Coordinates of C-alpha atoms in Angstrom, one line a residue:
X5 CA 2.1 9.6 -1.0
X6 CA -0.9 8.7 -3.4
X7 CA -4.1 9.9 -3.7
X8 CA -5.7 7.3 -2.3
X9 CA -3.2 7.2 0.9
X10 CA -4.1 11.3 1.3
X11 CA -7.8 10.5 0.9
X12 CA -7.7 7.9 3.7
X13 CA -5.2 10.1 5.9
X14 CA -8.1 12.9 5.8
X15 CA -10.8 10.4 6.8
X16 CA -8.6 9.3 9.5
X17 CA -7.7 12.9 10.7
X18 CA -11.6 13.4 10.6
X19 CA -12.3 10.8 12.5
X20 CA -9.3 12.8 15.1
X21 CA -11.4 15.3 15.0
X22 CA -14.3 14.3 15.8
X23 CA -16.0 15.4 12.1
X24 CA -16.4 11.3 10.7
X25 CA -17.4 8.5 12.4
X26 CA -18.3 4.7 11.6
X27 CA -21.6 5.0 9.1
X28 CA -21.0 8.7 8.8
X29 CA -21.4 9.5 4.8
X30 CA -17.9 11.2 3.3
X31 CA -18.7 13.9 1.3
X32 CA -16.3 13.8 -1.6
X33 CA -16.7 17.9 -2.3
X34 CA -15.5 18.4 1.0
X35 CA -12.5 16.0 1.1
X36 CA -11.4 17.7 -2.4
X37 CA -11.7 21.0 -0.9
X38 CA -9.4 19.8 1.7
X39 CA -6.8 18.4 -0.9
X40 CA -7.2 20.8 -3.1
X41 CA -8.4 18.4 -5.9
X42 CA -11.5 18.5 -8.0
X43 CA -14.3 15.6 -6.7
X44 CA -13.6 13.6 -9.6
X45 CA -10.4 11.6 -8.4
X46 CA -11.3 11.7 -5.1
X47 CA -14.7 9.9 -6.1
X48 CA -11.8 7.1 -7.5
X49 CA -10.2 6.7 -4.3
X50 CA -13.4 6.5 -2.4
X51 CA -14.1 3.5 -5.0
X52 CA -10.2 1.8 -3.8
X53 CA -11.3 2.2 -0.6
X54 CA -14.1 0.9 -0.6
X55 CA -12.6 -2.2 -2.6
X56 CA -10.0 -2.6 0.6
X57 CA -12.9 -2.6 2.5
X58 CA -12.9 1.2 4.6
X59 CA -15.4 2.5 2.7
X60 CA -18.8 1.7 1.7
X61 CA -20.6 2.9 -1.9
X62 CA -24.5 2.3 -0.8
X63 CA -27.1 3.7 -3.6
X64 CA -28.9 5.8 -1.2
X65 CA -26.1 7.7 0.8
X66 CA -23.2 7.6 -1.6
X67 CA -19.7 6.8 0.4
X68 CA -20.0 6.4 3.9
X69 CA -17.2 5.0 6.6
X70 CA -17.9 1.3 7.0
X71 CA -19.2 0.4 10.6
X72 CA -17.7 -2.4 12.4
X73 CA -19.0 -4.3 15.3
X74 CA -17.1 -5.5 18.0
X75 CA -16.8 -9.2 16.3
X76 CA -16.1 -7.7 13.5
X77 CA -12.9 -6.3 15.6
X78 CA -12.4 -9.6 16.6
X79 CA -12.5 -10.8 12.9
X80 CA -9.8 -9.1 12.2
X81 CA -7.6 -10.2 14.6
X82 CA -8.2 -13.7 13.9
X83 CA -7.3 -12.4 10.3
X84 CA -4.3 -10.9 10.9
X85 CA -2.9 -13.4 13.7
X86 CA -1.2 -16.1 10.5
X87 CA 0.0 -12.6 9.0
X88 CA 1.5 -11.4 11.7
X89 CA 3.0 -14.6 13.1
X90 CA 5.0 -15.2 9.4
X91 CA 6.5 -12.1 10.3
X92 CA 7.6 -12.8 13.7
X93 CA 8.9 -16.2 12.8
X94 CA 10.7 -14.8 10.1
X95 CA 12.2 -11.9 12.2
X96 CA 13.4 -14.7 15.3
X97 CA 15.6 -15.9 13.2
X98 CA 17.3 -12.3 12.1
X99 CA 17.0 -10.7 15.5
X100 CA 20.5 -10.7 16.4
X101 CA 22.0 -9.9 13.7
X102 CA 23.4 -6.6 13.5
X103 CA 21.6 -3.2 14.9
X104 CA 18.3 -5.3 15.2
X105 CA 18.1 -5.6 18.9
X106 CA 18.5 -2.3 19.2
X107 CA 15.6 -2.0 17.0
X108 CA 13.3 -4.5 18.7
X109 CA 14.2 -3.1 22.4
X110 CA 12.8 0.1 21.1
X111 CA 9.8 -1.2 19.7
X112 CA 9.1 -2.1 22.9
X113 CA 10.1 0.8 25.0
X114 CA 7.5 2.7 22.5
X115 CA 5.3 0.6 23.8
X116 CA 5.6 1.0 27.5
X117 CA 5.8 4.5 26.6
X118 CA 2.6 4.7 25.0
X119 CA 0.8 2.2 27.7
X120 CA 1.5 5.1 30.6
X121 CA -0.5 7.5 29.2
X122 CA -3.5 5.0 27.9
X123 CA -5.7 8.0 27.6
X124 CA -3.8 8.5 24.4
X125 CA -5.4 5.5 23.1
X126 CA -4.6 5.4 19.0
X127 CA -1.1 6.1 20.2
X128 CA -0.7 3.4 22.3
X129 CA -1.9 1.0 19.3
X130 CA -0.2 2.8 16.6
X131 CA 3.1 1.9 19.2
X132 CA 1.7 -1.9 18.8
X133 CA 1.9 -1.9 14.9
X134 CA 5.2 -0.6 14.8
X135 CA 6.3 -3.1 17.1
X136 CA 4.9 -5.3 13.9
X137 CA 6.3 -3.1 10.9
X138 CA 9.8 -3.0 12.5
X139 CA 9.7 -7.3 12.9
X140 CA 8.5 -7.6 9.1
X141 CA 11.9 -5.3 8.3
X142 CA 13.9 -7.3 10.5
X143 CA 12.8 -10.4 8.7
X144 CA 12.8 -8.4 5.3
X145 CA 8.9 -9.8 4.6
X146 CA 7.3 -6.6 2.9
X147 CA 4.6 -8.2 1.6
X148 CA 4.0 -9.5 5.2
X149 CA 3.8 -5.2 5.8
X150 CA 1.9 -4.9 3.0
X151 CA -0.6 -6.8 3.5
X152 CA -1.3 -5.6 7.0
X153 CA -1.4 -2.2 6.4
X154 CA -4.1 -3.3 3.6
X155 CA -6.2 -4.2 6.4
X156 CA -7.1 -0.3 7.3
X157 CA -5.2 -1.4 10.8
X158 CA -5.4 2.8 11.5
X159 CA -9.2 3.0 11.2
X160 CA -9.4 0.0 13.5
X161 CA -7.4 1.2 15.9
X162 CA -9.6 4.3 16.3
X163 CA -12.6 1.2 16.9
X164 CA -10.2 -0.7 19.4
X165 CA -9.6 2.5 21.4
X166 CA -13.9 2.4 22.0
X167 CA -13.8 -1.1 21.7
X168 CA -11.2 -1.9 24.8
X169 CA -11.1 -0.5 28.1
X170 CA -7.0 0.6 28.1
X171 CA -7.1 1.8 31.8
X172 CA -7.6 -1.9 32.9
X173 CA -5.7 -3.9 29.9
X174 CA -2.6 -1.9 28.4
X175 CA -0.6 -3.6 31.5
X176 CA -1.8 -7.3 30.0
X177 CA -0.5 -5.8 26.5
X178 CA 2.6 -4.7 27.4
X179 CA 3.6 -8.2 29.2
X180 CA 2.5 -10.0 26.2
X181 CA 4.8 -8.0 24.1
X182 CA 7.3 -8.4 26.6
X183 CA 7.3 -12.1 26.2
X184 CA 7.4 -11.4 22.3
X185 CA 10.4 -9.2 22.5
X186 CA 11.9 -12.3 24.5
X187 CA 11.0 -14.6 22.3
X188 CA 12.9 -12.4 19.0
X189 CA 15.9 -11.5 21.3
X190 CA 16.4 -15.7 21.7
X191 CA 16.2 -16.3 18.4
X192 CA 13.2 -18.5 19.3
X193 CA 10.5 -18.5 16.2
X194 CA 8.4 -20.8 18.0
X195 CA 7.6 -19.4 21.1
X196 CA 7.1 -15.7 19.1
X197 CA 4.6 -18.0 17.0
X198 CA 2.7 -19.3 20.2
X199 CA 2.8 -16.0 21.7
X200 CA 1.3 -13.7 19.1
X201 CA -1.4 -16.2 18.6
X202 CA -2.2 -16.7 22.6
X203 CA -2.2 -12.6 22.5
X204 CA -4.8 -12.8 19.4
X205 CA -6.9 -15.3 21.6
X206 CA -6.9 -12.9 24.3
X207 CA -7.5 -9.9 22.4
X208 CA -11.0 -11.7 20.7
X209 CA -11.9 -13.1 24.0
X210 CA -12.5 -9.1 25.0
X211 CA -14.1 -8.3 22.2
X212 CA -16.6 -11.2 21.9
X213 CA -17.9 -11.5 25.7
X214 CA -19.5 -14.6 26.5
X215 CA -23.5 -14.5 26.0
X216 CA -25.9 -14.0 28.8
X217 CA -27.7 -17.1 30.0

């Protein structure tokens, strides 16, 4: 693991705990204390961070977790819906070849897992990106992975579990992945296309409510 992948995995596990939250300044002493590292190369991988958009340097405060809005949520998601849906295409078209249904049916039973406890609320969305990770190896597209794991997508799903009330729409989830995992087990890159981006739709329309009159 690099440096910069420890230094974000102790934000994240502050966050866990309760320690960080969105705006909160990072005290680089205290994250080398953690790593055992002197402040020096942690201050570097506060500055790659902050170029990959986590973190933000502001003259007054030093680093501090970049907030994030609900529309900027939905931002994302209308970011990462083209990504994803490369991936998915891609992976429709390797989806029966050898152990890969196996793999697929148990990216989604992770995820029906995951949606019966939706208290557990990171899990349930960490369950959603591996459902992702395990398409992009199915339809060998790393830089498809790479890119959305770029994103931060582990700090927003901390912001999505706030963001989205799970009690009410983890079942809606789990029957558009359904209808995913359909479309990969047909071989059918079109409808996995049309159904990751209706999900996307969905997914902004509860984070950008419609304005009061």
């Amino acid at each position: 693991m690099s440096l910069v992948e420890r230094v974000y995995q102790t934000l994240m596990a502050a966050m866990d705990r309760g320690e960080l939250a969105p705006g909160s300044r990072i005290i680089a002493a205290e994250v080398a204390q953690q790593l055992d590292l002197s402040r020096a190369p942690v201050r570097e991988a506060l500055a790659v961070l902050a170029g990959q958009g986590l973190v933000e340097l502001l003259p007054d405060r030093g680093a501090v977790l970049r907030p994030m809005e609900q529309h900027d949520l939905a931002e994302m998601y209308e970011v990462l819906a083209p990504i994803a849906a490369l991936g998915l295409k891609a992976a429709a078209g390797r989806a029966q070849d050898g152990d890969n249904p196996a793999l697929i049916r148990t990216a989604m039973a992770a995820i029906r897992e995951a949606a019966a406890n939706p208290g557990e609320g990171v899990a349930f969305f960490q369950a959603l990106n591996n459902f992702h990770y395990v398409a992009n190896a199915i339809a060998q597209k790393p830089y498809v992975d790479f890119v959305m794991r770029m994103m931060q997508i582990e700090y927003w799903n901390r912001l999505l579990v706030a963001a989205i009330d799970l009690d009410r729409h983890a079942p809606q989830y789990v029957r558009n992945y359904q209808r995913l995992t359909d479309a990969l087990l047909e071989s059918d890159s079109r409808s996995a296309e049309a159904v990751i981006l209706h999900h996307v739709d969905w997914c902004v329309r509860l984070l950008t409510p419609p304005a009061s009159e």
